[in-house]
Coordinates of C-alpha atoms in Angstrom, one line a residue:
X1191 CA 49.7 -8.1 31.8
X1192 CA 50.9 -4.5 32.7
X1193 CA 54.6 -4.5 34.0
X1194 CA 55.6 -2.3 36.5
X1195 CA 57.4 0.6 35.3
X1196 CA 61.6 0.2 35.1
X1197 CA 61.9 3.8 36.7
X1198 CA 59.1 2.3 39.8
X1199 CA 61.0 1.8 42.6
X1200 CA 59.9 -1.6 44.2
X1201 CA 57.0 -2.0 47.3
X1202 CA 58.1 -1.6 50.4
X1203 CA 58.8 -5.1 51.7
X1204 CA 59.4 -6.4 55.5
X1205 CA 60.6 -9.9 56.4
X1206 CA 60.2 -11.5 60.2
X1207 CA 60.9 -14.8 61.0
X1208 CA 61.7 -18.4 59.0
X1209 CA 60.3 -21.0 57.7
X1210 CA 59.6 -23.2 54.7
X1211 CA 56.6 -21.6 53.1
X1212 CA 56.1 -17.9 52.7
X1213 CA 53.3 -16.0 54.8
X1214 CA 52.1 -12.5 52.7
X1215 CA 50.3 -10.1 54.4
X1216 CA 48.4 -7.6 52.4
X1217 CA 46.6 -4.7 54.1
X1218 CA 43.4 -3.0 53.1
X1219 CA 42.2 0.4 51.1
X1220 CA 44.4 3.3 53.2
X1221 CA 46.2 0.7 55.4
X1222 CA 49.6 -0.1 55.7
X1223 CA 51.8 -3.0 56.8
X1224 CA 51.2 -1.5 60.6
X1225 CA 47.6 -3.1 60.3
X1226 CA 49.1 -6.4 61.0
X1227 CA 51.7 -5.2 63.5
X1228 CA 50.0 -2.7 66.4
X1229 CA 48.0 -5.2 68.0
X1230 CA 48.2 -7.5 71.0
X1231 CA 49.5 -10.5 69.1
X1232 CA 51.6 -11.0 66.6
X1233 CA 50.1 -12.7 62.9
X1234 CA 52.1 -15.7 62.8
X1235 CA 51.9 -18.9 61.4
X1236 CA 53.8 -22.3 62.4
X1237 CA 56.8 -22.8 59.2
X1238 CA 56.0 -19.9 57.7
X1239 CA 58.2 -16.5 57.6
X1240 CA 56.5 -13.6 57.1
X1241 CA 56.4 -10.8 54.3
X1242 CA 54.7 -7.8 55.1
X1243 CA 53.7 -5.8 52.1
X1244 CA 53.0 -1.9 51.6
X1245 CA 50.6 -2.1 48.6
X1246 CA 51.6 0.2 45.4
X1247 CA 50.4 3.5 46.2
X1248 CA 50.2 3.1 49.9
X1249 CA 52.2 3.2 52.9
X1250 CA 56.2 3.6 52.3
X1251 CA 55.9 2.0 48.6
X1252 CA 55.7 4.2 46.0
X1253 CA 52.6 6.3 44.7
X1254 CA 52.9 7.1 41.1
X1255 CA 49.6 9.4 39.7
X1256 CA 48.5 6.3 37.0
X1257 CA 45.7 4.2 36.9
X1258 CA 45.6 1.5 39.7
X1259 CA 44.1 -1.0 38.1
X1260 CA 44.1 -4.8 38.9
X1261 CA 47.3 -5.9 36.7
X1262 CA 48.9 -2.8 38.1
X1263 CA 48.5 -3.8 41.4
X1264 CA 49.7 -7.7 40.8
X1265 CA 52.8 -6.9 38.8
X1266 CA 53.8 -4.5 41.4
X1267 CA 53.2 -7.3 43.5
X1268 CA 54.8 -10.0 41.7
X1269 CA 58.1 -7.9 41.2
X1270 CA 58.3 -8.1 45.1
X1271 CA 57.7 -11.7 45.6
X1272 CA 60.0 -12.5 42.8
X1273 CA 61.5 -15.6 43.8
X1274 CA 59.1 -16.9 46.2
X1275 CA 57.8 -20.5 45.4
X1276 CA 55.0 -21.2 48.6
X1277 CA 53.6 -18.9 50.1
X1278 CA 50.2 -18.6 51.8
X1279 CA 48.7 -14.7 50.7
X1280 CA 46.1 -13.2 53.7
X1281 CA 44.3 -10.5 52.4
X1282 CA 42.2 -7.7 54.1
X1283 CA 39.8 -6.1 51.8
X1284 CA 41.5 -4.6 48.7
X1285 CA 44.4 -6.9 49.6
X1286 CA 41.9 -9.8 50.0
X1287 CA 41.1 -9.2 46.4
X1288 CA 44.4 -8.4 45.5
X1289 CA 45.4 -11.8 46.7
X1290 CA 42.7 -13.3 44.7
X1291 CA 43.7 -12.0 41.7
X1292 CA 47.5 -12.7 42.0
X1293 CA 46.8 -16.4 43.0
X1294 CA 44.2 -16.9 39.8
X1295 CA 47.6 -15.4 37.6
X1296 CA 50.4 -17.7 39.6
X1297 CA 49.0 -20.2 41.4
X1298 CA 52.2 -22.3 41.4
X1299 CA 53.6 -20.6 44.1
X1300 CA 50.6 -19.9 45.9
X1301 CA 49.4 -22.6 48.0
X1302 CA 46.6 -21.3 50.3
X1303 CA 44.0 -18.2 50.5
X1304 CA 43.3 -16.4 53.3
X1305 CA 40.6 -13.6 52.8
X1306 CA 39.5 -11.2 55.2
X1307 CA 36.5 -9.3 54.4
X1308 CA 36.6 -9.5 51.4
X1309 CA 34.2 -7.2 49.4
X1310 CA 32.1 -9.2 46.6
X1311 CA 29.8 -6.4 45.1
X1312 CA 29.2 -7.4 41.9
X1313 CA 29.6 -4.7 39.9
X1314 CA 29.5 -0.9 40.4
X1315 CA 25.5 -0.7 40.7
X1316 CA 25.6 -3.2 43.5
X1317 CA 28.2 -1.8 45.0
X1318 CA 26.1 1.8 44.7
X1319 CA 22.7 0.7 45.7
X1320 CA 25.2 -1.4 49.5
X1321 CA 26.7 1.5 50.1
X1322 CA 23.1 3.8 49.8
X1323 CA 21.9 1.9 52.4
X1324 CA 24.7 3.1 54.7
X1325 CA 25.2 6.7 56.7
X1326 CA 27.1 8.9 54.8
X1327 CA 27.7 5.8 52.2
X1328 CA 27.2 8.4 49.0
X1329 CA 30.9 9.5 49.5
X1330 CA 32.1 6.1 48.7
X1331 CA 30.3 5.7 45.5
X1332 CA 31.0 9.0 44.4
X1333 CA 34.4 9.5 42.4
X1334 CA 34.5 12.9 42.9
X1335 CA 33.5 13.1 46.5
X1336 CA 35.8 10.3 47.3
X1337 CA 38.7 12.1 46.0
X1338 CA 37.5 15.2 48.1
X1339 CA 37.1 13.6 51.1
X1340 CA 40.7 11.8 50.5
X1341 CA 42.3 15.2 50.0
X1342 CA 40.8 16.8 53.2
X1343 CA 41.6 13.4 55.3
X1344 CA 44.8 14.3 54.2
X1345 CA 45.7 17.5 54.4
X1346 CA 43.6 19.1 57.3
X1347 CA 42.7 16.1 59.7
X1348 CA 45.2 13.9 59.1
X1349 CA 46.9 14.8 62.6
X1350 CA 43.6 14.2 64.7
X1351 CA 42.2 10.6 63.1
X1352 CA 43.9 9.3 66.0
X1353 CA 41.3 11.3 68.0
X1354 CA 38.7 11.1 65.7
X1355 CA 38.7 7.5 65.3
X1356 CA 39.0 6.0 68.8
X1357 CA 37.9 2.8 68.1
X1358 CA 40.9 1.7 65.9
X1359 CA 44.5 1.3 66.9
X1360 CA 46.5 4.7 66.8
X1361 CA 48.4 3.2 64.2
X1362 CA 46.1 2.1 62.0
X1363 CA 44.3 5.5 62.3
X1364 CA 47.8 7.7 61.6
X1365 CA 48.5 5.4 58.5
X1366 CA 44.8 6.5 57.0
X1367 CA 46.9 9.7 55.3
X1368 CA 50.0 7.5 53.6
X1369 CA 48.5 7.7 50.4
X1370 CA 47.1 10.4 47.9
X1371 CA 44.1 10.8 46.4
X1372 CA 45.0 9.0 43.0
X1373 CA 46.5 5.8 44.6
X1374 CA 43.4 5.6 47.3
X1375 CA 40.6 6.8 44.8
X1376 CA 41.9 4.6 41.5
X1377 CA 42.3 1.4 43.4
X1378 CA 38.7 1.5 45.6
X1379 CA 37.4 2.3 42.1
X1380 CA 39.2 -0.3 39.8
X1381 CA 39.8 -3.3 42.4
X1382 CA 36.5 -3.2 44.4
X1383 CA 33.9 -1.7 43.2
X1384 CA 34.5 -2.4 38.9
X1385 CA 36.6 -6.0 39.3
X1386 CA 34.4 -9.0 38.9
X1387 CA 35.8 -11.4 41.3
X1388 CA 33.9 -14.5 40.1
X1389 CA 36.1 -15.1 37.0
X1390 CA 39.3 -15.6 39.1
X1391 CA 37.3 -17.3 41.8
X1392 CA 36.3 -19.7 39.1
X1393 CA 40.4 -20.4 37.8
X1394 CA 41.8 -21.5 41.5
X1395 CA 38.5 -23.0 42.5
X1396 CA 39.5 -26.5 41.3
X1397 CA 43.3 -25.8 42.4
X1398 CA 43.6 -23.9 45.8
X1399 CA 41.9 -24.1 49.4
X1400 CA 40.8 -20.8 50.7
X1401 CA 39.2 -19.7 53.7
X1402 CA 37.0 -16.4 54.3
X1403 CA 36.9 -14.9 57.8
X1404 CA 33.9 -12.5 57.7
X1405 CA 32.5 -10.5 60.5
X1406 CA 28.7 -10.8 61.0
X1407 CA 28.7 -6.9 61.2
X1408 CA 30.0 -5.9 58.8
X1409 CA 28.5 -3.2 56.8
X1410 CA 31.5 -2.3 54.3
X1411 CA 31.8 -5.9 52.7
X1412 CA 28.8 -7.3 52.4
X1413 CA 28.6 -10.9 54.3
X1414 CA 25.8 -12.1 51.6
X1415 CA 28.7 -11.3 48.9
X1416 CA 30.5 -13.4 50.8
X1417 CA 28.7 -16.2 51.4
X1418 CA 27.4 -16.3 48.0
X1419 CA 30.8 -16.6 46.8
X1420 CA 32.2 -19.2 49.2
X1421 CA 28.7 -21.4 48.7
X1422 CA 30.2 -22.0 44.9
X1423 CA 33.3 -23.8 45.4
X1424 CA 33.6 -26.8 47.7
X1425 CA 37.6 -25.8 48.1
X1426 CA 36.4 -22.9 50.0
X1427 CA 35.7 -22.5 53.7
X1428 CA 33.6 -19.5 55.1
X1429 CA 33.8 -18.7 58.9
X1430 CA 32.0 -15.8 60.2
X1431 CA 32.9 -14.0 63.3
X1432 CA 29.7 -12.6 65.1
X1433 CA 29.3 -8.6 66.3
X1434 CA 32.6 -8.1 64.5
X1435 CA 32.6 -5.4 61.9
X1436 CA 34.7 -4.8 58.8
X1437 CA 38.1 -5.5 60.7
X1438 CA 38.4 -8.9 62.0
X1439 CA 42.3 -8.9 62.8
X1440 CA 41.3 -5.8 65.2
X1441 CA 38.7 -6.7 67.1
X1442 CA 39.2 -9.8 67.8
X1443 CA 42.8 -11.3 66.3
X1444 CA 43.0 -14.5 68.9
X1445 CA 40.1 -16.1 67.0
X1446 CA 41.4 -15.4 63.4
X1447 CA 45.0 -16.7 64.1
X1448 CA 43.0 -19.9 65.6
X1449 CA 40.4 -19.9 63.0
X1450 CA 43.2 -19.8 60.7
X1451 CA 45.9 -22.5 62.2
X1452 CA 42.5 -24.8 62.8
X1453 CA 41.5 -24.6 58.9
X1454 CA 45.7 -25.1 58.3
X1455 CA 45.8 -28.3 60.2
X1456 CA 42.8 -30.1 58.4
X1457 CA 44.8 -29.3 55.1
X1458 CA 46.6 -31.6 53.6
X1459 CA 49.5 -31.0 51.6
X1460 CA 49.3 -31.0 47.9
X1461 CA 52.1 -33.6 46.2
X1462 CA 54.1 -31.6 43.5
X1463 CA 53.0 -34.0 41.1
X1464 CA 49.0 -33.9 42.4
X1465 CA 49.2 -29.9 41.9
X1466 CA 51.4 -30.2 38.9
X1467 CA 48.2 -32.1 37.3
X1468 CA 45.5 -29.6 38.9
X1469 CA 47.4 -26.8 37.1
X1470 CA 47.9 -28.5 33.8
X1471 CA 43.9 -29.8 34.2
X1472 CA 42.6 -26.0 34.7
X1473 CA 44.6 -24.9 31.8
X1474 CA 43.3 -27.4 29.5
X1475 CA 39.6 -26.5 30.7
X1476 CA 40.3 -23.1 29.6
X1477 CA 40.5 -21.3 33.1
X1478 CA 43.4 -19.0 32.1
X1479 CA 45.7 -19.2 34.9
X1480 CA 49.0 -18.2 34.5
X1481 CA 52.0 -20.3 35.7
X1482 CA 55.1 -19.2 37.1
X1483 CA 58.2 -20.9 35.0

């Protein structure tokens, strides 16, 4: 696993609230931790606190010019939730897969799976021929022209995206800058479009319970990615919100807190000693999860 650099300083980190277990909140490609905050109702959860997380490379946590590759991304991650032994990760997007990944390397201290939109492309060519089929969808499988358009987002519309982009909260729409072209570039790159998500799907399958929340319009994530992964594992639970788009949480957050807290209650709680066996049962089987000491 790639460490986090000593001379890194850590993610920005911001705690609300108490409770037993530990509720992480990880935003998607050029959001912040102002996603989860600028809307009507606060994302809560009953005994959870929350952690609100800027990803590396985003927001107020730091942005160094390297390759943001998956391990990058979790260690960064795991140095900020260093000492946390429940929590419950909800992911948007590239923090949907993001919390994928870190719960198929600790699952320990990761009791539940939340995943918003999460993009299931399989592979680079799939994600290619998706995005084809969308207007203006060659920018986003084009390195080069990604990295362009991130740099003139950036540096000569960034003030108007509130104007531009009506349709989203102002905040949401400011925070589309706090980034650079490496961190924003690298990441859509090396956590969405290259990462195979089936492999770590496959290690917490038998171990976790995980619930997707997919809008019905959604023409960023593919639902049929979705589905498909969801329809593999009988731990999972896929809910799809109709005429939502890629951004569930904003357009309609009353039925994702009660979608969640309705898939929370028909949970049961896993015994120390039940999950103890899960974990020791996946490692023999040769999943490759790592456990926390």
């Amino acid at each position: 696993m790639v460490r986090r650099r000593a001379d890194t300083p850590p993610l920005k980190r911001l705690d609300a609230g108490s409770g037993e277990h530990c509720l992480v909140l990880l935003h998607g490609l050029g959001g912040t931790h102002r996603y989860w905050t600028c809307g009507p109702v606060p994302f809560e959860l009953p005994a959870h606190r929350t952690a609100l997380v800027d990803l590396l490379g985003f927001g107020q946590s730091p942005r160094p010019w390297i390759r943001y590759s998956v391990e990058r991304h979790v260690a960064a991650l795991h140095a900020c939730l260093a000492g946390e032994r429940s929590m419950t990760l909800v992911g948007h997007s590239l923090g949907a897969a993001l919390a994928l990944a870190y719960a198929a390397r600790y699952p320990s201290v990761v009791r539940r799976l939340v995943l918003i939109s999460l993009p299931n492309f399989g592979g680079a060519e799939r994600a290619v021929s998706w995005f084809s089929r969308q207007r203006g969808g060659w920018v986003y499988t084009n390195m080069w022209a990604t990295a362009l358009a991130c740099v003139l987002s950036r540096r000569v519309v960034g003030r108007l995206l509130p104007r531009l982009l009506p349709d989203i909260p102002r905040e949401v729409a400011e925070d589309l800058v706090e980034h650079n072209m490496v961190s924003s570039t690298s990441s859509l790159w090396e956590v969405l479009y290259r990462h195979d998500l089936h492999a770590e799907a496959e290690a917490i399958a038998p171990i976790l319970p995980v619930l997707m929340l997919h809008g019905a319009a959604d023409l960023t994530a593919p639902l049929v990615g979705a589905q498909e992964l969801a329809a593999r594992h009988a731990t999972w639970e896929m809910r799809v919100l109709g005429r939502v788009d890629h951004h569930p949480w904003l357009r309609a957050p009353h039925e994702c807190l009660q979608h969640i807290e309705q898939w929370l209650s028909g949970i049961r709680e896993q015994a120390p000693m039940n999950l103890a066996m899960q974990l020791e049962d996946a490692r023999a089987a040769g999943l490759g999860a790592k456990v926390l000491p």
